[in-house]
Each structure stands twice: as C-alpha cells, then as structure tokens.
Amino acid sequence: MIPAPVEKPESTPHLLLSSDNGQRYFYLSSKSPNVIKSCWTVGRGHENDLVLRDQWISRNHAILQTTETGELYLIDLGSRNGTFVNGRRVGIPITIHHGDQITFGKTECHYYCPAEEASQSGKFSTLDFVTMTATLHERQLTSVMVVDMRNFTVLTRQLDETILSTLIGSWFREAGEIIRQAGSWVDKYIGDAIMAIWFHGSKEVKQKDIIRIFQAVSNLNKMTQKLSTQYPVPFELRIGAGINTGYAMVGNTGSGDHPDYTAIGDTVNAAFRLESATKEMGADVAIGEKTYSYLGELAQTQNPFQEKTVNLKGYDTPTLTYGITFPELDRFLESH
C-alpha cells in the first residue's frame, strides 16, 4: 500500500520521507519558475540537494536524474549501505515510477508523480513532468564524450548483486570526479555508460582542449583497471569511448550552485555511435573527423590514430573516424 500524503501537494513529482519527526516533502523541481532542473544529489554531505542526516547514509549516496522523455532515473553511487527500490537493491541506474518505495540506507520514502498517476488513469497521454527542450536555446560548439563499460551484461550474470552495486556505484562516482577535474561533469548516467560535454568558444576549439579530453579518457581507463584489482570480478574491467566535436543545442537547466547544462543534436548522437563502433574497429577510443582536425600539427608529427570509414547506425552514408587503443593513447599523451 502507498501511504497517502498528509496533504495533497501540487502536481509536482516529489519524494515523501517519513520519520519519527513526521513527514517531509522533497520536490523534484527548481524553486525558480523560469528554470527547469533535471538532476538531484542525495547524501549526508551538506552539498547535496537532498541532505539526509542518517548514519547509514553515505556522504554522496545517490543521484536522481530525469531524461528528455520525462523518465526519472535512480543511480546509486556505490554507497556503503545501498539504495533499494521496492526492497530490491539498486545495482545499475533504473527507472522509478509513481508509488515506488525507495530506501536510502535506512531512510525510507515514496516517490509520487501526479502526472504519471493521471497518465495511468487515462487523464493524460504523456507525462507532464520535465520538458528539457524548452530550455535548450543556444547553438554552441561542443565536444561530447561517451564512455561505456565493456561486457557489463556478462558481469551482471556472474557477479554477486551486492558487489555489482558497489562496483558500478564506485565507477560512477570516481568517473564523475575525473571528469570534473577535466573541466566538465557527467551529463547523463545511462545503464553502464556515462556522457560528458565540454563547451568551446563560438568558432574555435583549442588543441589543448582536445588533449585535456584525451587525458580524461585515459584516466577513466586507469581508474577502471584499478577497480578490477579491488573487486572479485571474473575478468578485467574494460571501457570504450566515443568523442565527437561539433555544434549542438545547449542550455542551462539548473540554477544557483547547481548549474545543469545539457546538449542535444547530431553531435551527441554521433558520439554514442562512435563508441559503439570501437568494437568493430578493434579500438578503445573512436573520435570524429572534426575532433581529429583540431589536433592540428600533432596529427601530422605523431599520429597513432588509425583512419577508418565505418557505417554508423542510423546514418545513410559512411563516416570517417579515427581509432586508437589505450596504450597508444597513453604514449601519445606522454609525448605532449
């Protein structure tokens, strides 16, 4: 049974937390009527959006994130005592729905989405939740990186659920820190993958900007290899990455101390396709033609990238791309 709220709130998605001190609402929206927020952090640390003063809660415990279609994802960040949905521990990012019971550590709450409830009853045909595209207002030059953990489906079948949850949460958390140090942030958590965006000047991408992104990818690989030695995994953990540079529609969907930029368009789509193409190419990293062009003379003097034309899914014509393995990428970075 879903406990009924003490008083009926506005038609805003929210968590209802129950404790000895009564009930507490946490609304999944921005306080500003002119800004839409799409990501909320949960944890014991004061910097989180939802701060839970519970000894069972990790400093950075979990993330709630909406998608462009209005779905709400829950991502555990490798918390010590776990995050549970309807009694089942969260191992990988999952979609949560109206009425779901969520437990952070030992703090219990319920998720309410009035629009989803109305949709289920036939009153609405779509979720009146979050429309990300409403705030995307500027065409900007960007670099998009998509990183995917290899053979993750096999890993889920062979690894204990609790260990898997801690492992993937640790990977998400450490990946976020590496990307922040490289001047970006994790824009999306997608199953066993992440997406990050770098914003450039209106017409120029500097060579050092591309090198910085390459260094972030290299650091993500080293971090993943390190996790292989810290957990009883059946095989060495590996990642693949796609990097693409070009124009995209971007905008800030956050506010205050929590800016939340995102991007949509062909540049983003191609980055996902490039990551998938690495398997066909026998490479660890695949970059788009534009990204490669911004390497300038570095691409001429020392070029470990292998040029290849691939058929990206969803594209009518073959695409020119450049692949590289992690050992080759590390040698390339050491010389610059």
Tab-separated table of C-alpha atoms in Angstrom:
chain	number	residue	atom	x	y	z
A	1	MET	CA	0.000	0.000	0.000
A	2	ILE	CA	1.148	3.521	-0.830
A	3	PRO	CA	0.798	5.781	2.227
A	4	ALA	CA	-1.362	8.809	1.480
A	5	PRO	CA	0.331	12.207	1.850
A	6	VAL	CA	-0.725	14.278	4.823
A	7	GLU	CA	-1.949	16.984	2.465
A	8	LYS	CA	-2.273	16.865	-1.287
A	9	PRO	CA	0.754	18.666	-2.828
A	10	GLU	CA	0.850	20.462	-6.145
A	11	SER	CA	1.141	18.377	-9.318
A	12	THR	CA	4.915	18.212	-8.924
A	13	PRO	CA	6.918	14.958	-8.739
A	14	HIS	CA	8.231	14.525	-5.206
A	15	LEU	CA	9.552	12.190	-2.560
A	16	LEU	CA	7.620	11.766	0.660
A	17	LEU	CA	10.003	10.898	3.510
A	18	SER	CA	8.643	9.515	6.755
A	19	SER	CA	10.476	9.656	10.092
A	20	ASP	CA	9.828	9.849	13.816
A	21	ASN	CA	9.589	13.629	13.390
A	22	GLY	CA	6.782	13.380	10.837
A	23	GLN	CA	6.621	13.570	7.075
A	24	ARG	CA	8.767	15.644	4.749
A	25	TYR	CA	8.370	16.530	1.080
A	26	PHE	CA	11.258	16.814	-1.358
A	27	TYR	CA	10.062	18.296	-4.645
A	28	LEU	CA	11.858	17.294	-7.843
A	29	SER	CA	11.708	20.728	-9.426
A	30	SER	CA	13.513	24.059	-9.313
A	31	LYS	CA	12.369	26.758	-6.904
A	32	SER	CA	12.657	29.232	-9.756
A	33	PRO	CA	9.618	29.259	-12.072
A	34	ASN	CA	11.857	30.117	-15.043
A	35	VAL	CA	14.339	27.275	-14.659
A	36	ILE	CA	13.944	23.512	-15.011
A	37	LYS	CA	16.282	21.289	-13.013
A	38	SER	CA	16.951	17.714	-14.081
A	39	CYS	CA	19.416	16.238	-11.564
A	40	TRP	CA	19.367	15.997	-7.768
A	41	THR	CA	22.021	14.514	-5.480
A	42	VAL	CA	21.260	12.614	-2.270
A	43	GLY	CA	23.625	12.119	0.644
A	44	ARG	CA	24.816	13.034	4.107
A	45	GLY	CA	27.100	15.835	2.851
A	46	HIS	CA	25.757	19.372	3.072
A	47	GLU	CA	26.474	19.987	-0.621
A	48	ASN	CA	23.712	17.605	-1.716
A	49	ASP	CA	20.275	18.691	-2.892
A	50	LEU	CA	18.604	16.233	-0.532
A	51	VAL	CA	20.578	16.045	2.716
A	52	LEU	CA	19.780	13.040	4.918
A	53	ARG	CA	21.166	13.132	8.452
A	54	ASP	CA	21.315	9.378	8.840
A	55	GLN	CA	24.407	7.431	9.919
A	56	TRP	CA	23.543	4.796	7.323
A	57	ILE	CA	23.741	7.343	4.504
A	58	SER	CA	26.994	7.881	2.592
A	59	ARG	CA	28.318	11.396	2.056
A	60	ASN	CA	27.473	11.085	-1.664
A	61	HIS	CA	24.848	8.368	-1.737
A	62	ALA	CA	22.757	8.549	-4.909
A	63	ILE	CA	21.534	10.666	-7.817
A	64	LEU	CA	18.043	11.222	-9.200
A	65	GLN	CA	18.074	12.299	-12.843
A	66	THR	CA	15.350	12.954	-15.397
A	67	THR	CA	15.656	12.235	-19.100
A	68	GLU	CA	14.399	14.188	-22.093
A	69	THR	CA	11.346	11.895	-22.218
A	70	GLY	CA	10.408	12.593	-18.603
A	71	GLU	CA	11.607	9.330	-17.041
A	72	LEU	CA	13.238	9.525	-13.635
A	73	TYR	CA	16.416	7.508	-13.110
A	74	LEU	CA	17.885	6.490	-9.768
A	75	ILE	CA	21.660	5.937	-9.628
A	76	ASP	CA	23.397	4.598	-6.527
A	77	LEU	CA	26.932	5.979	-6.158
A	78	GLY	CA	28.482	2.939	-4.551
A	79	SER	CA	27.011	3.740	-1.139
A	80	ARG	CA	28.132	1.515	1.713
A	81	ASN	CA	24.628	0.544	2.843
A	82	GLY	CA	22.926	0.634	-0.506
A	83	THR	CA	19.857	2.073	-2.183
A	84	PHE	CA	16.746	-0.075	-2.589
A	85	VAL	CA	13.617	0.218	-4.724
A	86	ASN	CA	10.649	-1.841	-3.544
A	87	GLY	CA	13.037	-3.901	-1.431
A	88	ARG	CA	15.491	-4.690	-4.241
A	89	ARG	CA	18.994	-3.244	-4.132
A	90	VAL	CA	19.877	-0.918	-6.995
A	91	GLY	CA	22.850	-2.227	-8.966
A	92	ILE	CA	22.644	-0.160	-12.136
A	93	PRO	CA	20.652	3.005	-12.919
A	94	ILE	CA	16.953	2.149	-13.014
A	95	THR	CA	13.739	3.974	-13.824
A	96	ILE	CA	11.447	4.644	-10.883
A	97	HIS	CA	7.700	5.066	-11.106
A	98	HIS	CA	4.817	6.580	-9.204
A	99	GLY	CA	4.278	4.698	-5.953
A	100	ASP	CA	7.730	3.110	-5.734
A	101	GLN	CA	9.249	2.766	-2.286
A	102	ILE	CA	12.856	3.966	-2.139
A	103	THR	CA	15.220	3.277	0.738
A	104	PHE	CA	18.481	5.202	1.074
A	105	GLY	CA	20.457	3.337	3.737
A	106	LYS	CA	17.682	3.064	6.320
A	107	THR	CA	15.758	6.175	5.295
A	108	GLU	CA	12.517	5.218	3.611
A	109	CYS	CA	10.470	7.339	1.244
A	110	HIS	CA	7.899	7.021	-1.532
A	111	TYR	CA	8.006	8.569	-4.976
A	112	TYR	CA	4.914	10.382	-6.221
A	113	CYS	CA	4.406	11.652	-9.756
A	114	PRO	CA	0.856	13.024	-10.087
A	115	ALA	CA	1.192	13.366	-13.869
A	116	GLU	CA	2.261	9.728	-14.227
A	117	GLU	CA	-0.617	8.655	-11.993
A	118	ALA	CA	-3.013	10.661	-14.151
A	119	SER	CA	-1.482	9.182	-17.296
A	120	GLN	CA	-2.026	5.678	-15.949
A	121	SER	CA	-5.660	6.507	-15.307
A	122	GLY	CA	-6.079	7.861	-18.823
A	123	LYS	CA	-6.331	11.564	-17.975
A	124	PHE	CA	-3.111	12.445	-19.780
A	125	SER	CA	-1.426	10.863	-22.771
A	126	THR	CA	2.085	11.918	-21.773
A	127	LEU	CA	3.904	12.841	-18.580
A	128	ASP	CA	3.546	16.440	-17.546
A	129	PHE	CA	6.944	16.180	-15.879
A	130	VAL	CA	10.018	17.794	-17.402
A	131	THR	CA	10.412	19.188	-20.916
A	132	MET	CA	14.129	19.590	-21.343
A	133	THR	CA	13.897	21.004	-24.853
A	134	ALA	CA	12.001	24.025	-23.565
A	135	THR	CA	15.216	25.408	-22.109
A	136	LEU	CA	17.598	24.475	-24.920
A	137	HIS	CA	18.114	27.770	-26.594
A	138	GLU	CA	21.671	28.205	-27.852
A	139	ARG	CA	23.675	26.604	-30.655
A	140	GLN	CA	27.178	26.079	-29.338
A	141	LEU	CA	30.406	24.321	-30.301
A	142	THR	CA	30.863	21.299	-28.051
A	143	SER	CA	32.828	18.108	-27.586
A	144	VAL	CA	30.829	15.131	-26.359
A	145	MET	CA	32.357	12.052	-24.766
A	146	VAL	CA	30.506	8.784	-24.216
A	147	VAL	CA	32.175	6.058	-22.141
A	148	ASP	CA	30.784	2.540	-21.836
A	149	MET	CA	31.824	-0.371	-19.622
A	150	ARG	CA	32.534	-3.430	-21.757
A	151	ASN	CA	30.796	-6.798	-21.231
A	152	PHE	CA	28.620	-5.395	-18.483
A	153	THR	CA	25.720	-7.748	-19.214
A	154	VAL	CA	28.029	-10.738	-18.722
A	155	LEU	CA	29.288	-9.162	-15.497
A	156	THR	CA	25.741	-8.844	-14.111
A	157	ARG	CA	25.245	-12.576	-14.579
A	158	GLN	CA	28.464	-13.632	-12.903
A	159	LEU	CA	28.856	-11.181	-10.034
A	160	ASP	CA	27.024	-11.065	-6.716
A	161	GLU	CA	24.330	-8.377	-6.783
A	162	THR	CA	25.667	-6.518	-3.738
A	163	ILE	CA	29.231	-6.478	-5.086
A	164	LEU	CA	27.949	-5.393	-8.500
A	165	SER	CA	26.017	-2.497	-6.993
A	166	THR	CA	29.036	-1.264	-5.055
A	167	LEU	CA	31.314	-1.697	-8.050
A	168	ILE	CA	29.210	0.220	-10.567
A	169	GLY	CA	28.443	2.910	-7.987
A	170	SER	CA	32.164	3.374	-7.311
A	171	TRP	CA	32.807	3.553	-11.043
A	172	PHE	CA	30.152	6.247	-11.486
A	173	ARG	CA	31.441	8.243	-8.508
A	174	GLU	CA	35.120	8.131	-9.495
A	175	ALA	CA	34.284	8.796	-13.149
A	176	GLY	CA	32.413	11.907	-12.065
A	177	GLU	CA	35.445	13.183	-10.159
A	178	ILE	CA	37.820	12.563	-13.097
A	179	ILE	CA	35.522	14.371	-15.493
A	180	ARG	CA	35.070	17.317	-13.098
A	181	GLN	CA	38.857	17.681	-12.860
A	182	ALA	CA	38.922	17.787	-16.670
A	183	GLY	CA	36.548	20.748	-16.726
A	184	SER	CA	33.245	19.003	-17.352
A	185	TRP	CA	30.695	16.867	-15.478
A	186	VAL	CA	28.670	13.718	-16.056
A	187	ASP	CA	25.683	14.940	-18.045
A	188	LYS	CA	23.978	11.548	-18.179
A	189	TYR	CA	24.221	8.176	-16.463
A	190	ILE	CA	22.877	5.529	-18.834
A	191	GLY	CA	22.926	1.953	-17.572
A	192	ASP	CA	26.617	1.109	-17.734
A	193	ALA	CA	27.636	4.287	-19.601
A	194	ILE	CA	28.197	7.985	-18.969
A	195	MET	CA	28.142	11.084	-21.156
A	196	ALA	CA	30.103	14.304	-20.608
A	197	ILE	CA	30.145	17.611	-22.503
A	198	TRP	CA	32.834	20.256	-22.966
A	199	PHE	CA	31.856	23.721	-24.234
A	200	HIS	CA	34.232	25.605	-26.528
A	201	GLY	CA	34.350	29.124	-27.940
A	202	SER	CA	31.805	30.102	-30.552
A	203	LYS	CA	34.047	29.167	-33.502
A	204	GLU	CA	37.292	27.747	-32.114
A	205	VAL	CA	38.453	24.601	-30.364
A	206	LYS	CA	41.953	24.762	-28.958
A	207	GLN	CA	44.353	21.870	-29.314
A	208	LYS	CA	44.870	21.767	-25.557
A	209	ASP	CA	41.114	21.300	-25.058
A	210	ILE	CA	41.159	18.079	-27.075
A	211	ILE	CA	44.274	16.856	-25.246
A	212	ARG	CA	42.508	17.507	-21.948
A	213	ILE	CA	39.591	15.319	-23.038
A	214	PHE	CA	42.000	12.577	-24.147
A	215	GLN	CA	43.669	12.737	-20.723
A	216	ALA	CA	40.290	12.332	-19.046
A	217	VAL	CA	39.579	9.211	-21.130
A	218	SER	CA	42.997	7.798	-20.230
A	219	ASN	CA	42.361	8.461	-16.525
A	220	LEU	CA	38.960	6.775	-16.763
A	221	ASN	CA	40.642	3.690	-18.206
A	222	LYS	CA	43.268	3.595	-15.457
A	223	MET	CA	40.589	4.008	-12.793
A	224	THR	CA	38.598	1.138	-14.314
A	225	GLN	CA	41.667	-1.107	-14.345
A	226	LYS	CA	42.291	-0.274	-10.689
A	227	LEU	CA	38.743	-1.293	-9.778
A	228	SER	CA	39.467	-4.678	-11.383
A	229	THR	CA	42.030	-5.303	-8.646
A	230	GLN	CA	39.734	-4.122	-5.836
A	231	TYR	CA	36.713	-6.319	-6.580
A	232	PRO	CA	36.416	-10.095	-7.220
A	233	VAL	CA	35.454	-9.664	-10.877
A	234	PRO	CA	35.552	-12.688	-13.228
A	235	PHE	CA	37.515	-10.759	-15.869
A	236	GLU	CA	39.399	-7.480	-16.211
A	237	LEU	CA	37.111	-4.488	-16.493
A	238	ARG	CA	37.428	-2.517	-19.724
A	239	ILE	CA	35.851	0.585	-21.196
A	240	GLY	CA	35.339	2.010	-24.674
A	241	ALA	CA	34.833	5.669	-25.603
A	242	GLY	CA	33.493	7.817	-28.408
A	243	ILE	CA	34.414	11.505	-28.732
A	244	ASN	CA	32.793	13.873	-31.192
A	245	THR	CA	33.071	17.627	-31.736
A	246	GLY	CA	30.529	19.884	-33.415
A	247	TYR	CA	27.593	22.197	-32.846
A	248	ALA	CA	24.710	21.235	-30.576
A	249	MET	CA	21.722	22.953	-28.997
A	250	VAL	CA	22.618	23.569	-25.371
A	251	GLY	CA	21.152	25.309	-22.366
A	252	ASN	CA	21.320	25.593	-18.584
A	253	THR	CA	18.537	23.652	-16.920
A	254	GLY	CA	19.830	24.316	-13.409
A	255	SER	CA	20.346	27.345	-11.219
A	256	GLY	CA	22.368	28.785	-8.371
A	257	ASP	CA	25.077	26.489	-7.067
A	258	HIS	CA	23.787	23.624	-9.211
A	259	PRO	CA	24.147	24.547	-12.900
A	260	ASP	CA	22.907	21.740	-15.097
A	261	TYR	CA	23.763	22.084	-18.778
A	262	THR	CA	22.832	19.563	-21.409
A	263	ALA	CA	23.077	19.226	-25.199
A	264	ILE	CA	21.077	17.571	-27.951
A	265	GLY	CA	21.570	17.059	-31.674
A	266	ASP	CA	23.602	15.106	-34.201
A	267	THR	CA	26.920	15.808	-32.448
A	268	VAL	CA	25.627	13.995	-29.363
A	269	ASN	CA	24.072	11.126	-31.318
A	270	ALA	CA	27.269	10.548	-33.289
A	271	ALA	CA	29.329	10.322	-30.070
A	272	PHE	CA	27.180	7.370	-28.954
A	273	ARG	CA	27.534	5.727	-32.361
A	274	LEU	CA	31.294	6.226	-32.373
A	275	GLU	CA	31.581	4.497	-29.016
A	276	SER	CA	29.670	1.517	-30.410
A	277	ALA	CA	31.919	1.487	-33.494
A	278	THR	CA	35.069	0.914	-31.414
A	279	LYS	CA	34.238	-2.794	-31.205
A	280	GLU	CA	34.068	-3.095	-34.986
A	281	MET	CA	37.290	-1.084	-35.363
A	282	GLY	CA	39.265	-3.036	-32.785
A	283	ALA	CA	39.945	0.235	-30.950
A	284	ASP	CA	39.361	1.506	-27.419
A	285	VAL	CA	38.567	5.088	-28.420
A	286	ALA	CA	36.976	6.407	-31.623
A	287	ILE	CA	36.927	10.126	-32.435
A	288	GLY	CA	35.046	12.063	-35.078
A	289	GLU	CA	36.632	13.797	-38.048
A	290	LYS	CA	36.149	17.262	-36.520
A	291	THR	CA	37.755	16.236	-33.227
A	292	TYR	CA	40.720	14.837	-35.135
A	293	SER	CA	41.113	18.026	-37.184
A	294	TYR	CA	41.584	20.120	-34.032
A	295	LEU	CA	44.738	18.181	-33.162
A	296	GLY	CA	46.427	20.258	-35.872
A	297	GLU	CA	50.120	19.542	-36.336
A	298	LEU	CA	50.057	16.845	-33.634
A	299	ALA	CA	48.110	14.696	-36.060
A	300	GLN	CA	50.901	15.103	-38.598
A	301	THR	CA	54.064	14.752	-36.486
A	302	GLN	CA	52.978	11.807	-34.346
A	303	ASN	CA	49.818	10.073	-35.387
A	304	PRO	CA	48.873	6.817	-33.652
A	305	PHE	CA	45.249	7.143	-34.810
A	306	GLN	CA	44.019	4.659	-37.391
A	307	GLU	CA	41.770	6.200	-40.027
A	308	LYS	CA	38.735	4.139	-40.895
A	309	THR	CA	35.407	4.583	-42.646
A	310	VAL	CA	32.559	2.998	-40.706
A	311	ASN	CA	28.818	2.674	-41.117
A	312	LEU	CA	27.320	4.245	-38.026
A	313	LYS	CA	23.864	3.016	-37.072
A	314	GLY	CA	21.187	5.442	-38.210
A	315	TYR	CA	23.421	7.215	-40.751
A	316	ASP	CA	22.840	6.841	-44.505
A	317	THR	CA	26.430	7.424	-45.588
A	318	PRO	CA	29.749	6.001	-44.272
A	319	THR	CA	31.512	8.116	-41.628
A	320	LEU	CA	35.214	8.854	-41.432
A	321	THR	CA	36.548	8.216	-37.936
A	322	TYR	CA	39.861	7.669	-36.154
A	323	GLY	CA	40.557	4.889	-33.678
A	324	ILE	CA	43.229	4.354	-31.048
A	325	THR	CA	43.977	1.857	-28.259
A	326	PHE	CA	44.631	2.947	-24.685
A	327	PRO	CA	48.354	2.003	-24.738
A	328	GLU	CA	48.773	4.072	-27.901
A	329	LEU	CA	46.795	6.951	-26.395
A	330	ASP	CA	48.966	6.952	-23.266
A	331	ARG	CA	52.153	7.072	-25.331
A	332	PHE	CA	50.684	9.919	-27.369
A	333	LEU	CA	49.830	11.883	-24.213
A	334	GLU	CA	53.246	11.261	-22.633
A	335	SER	CA	54.904	12.929	-25.598
A	336	HIS	CA	52.792	16.049	-25.239
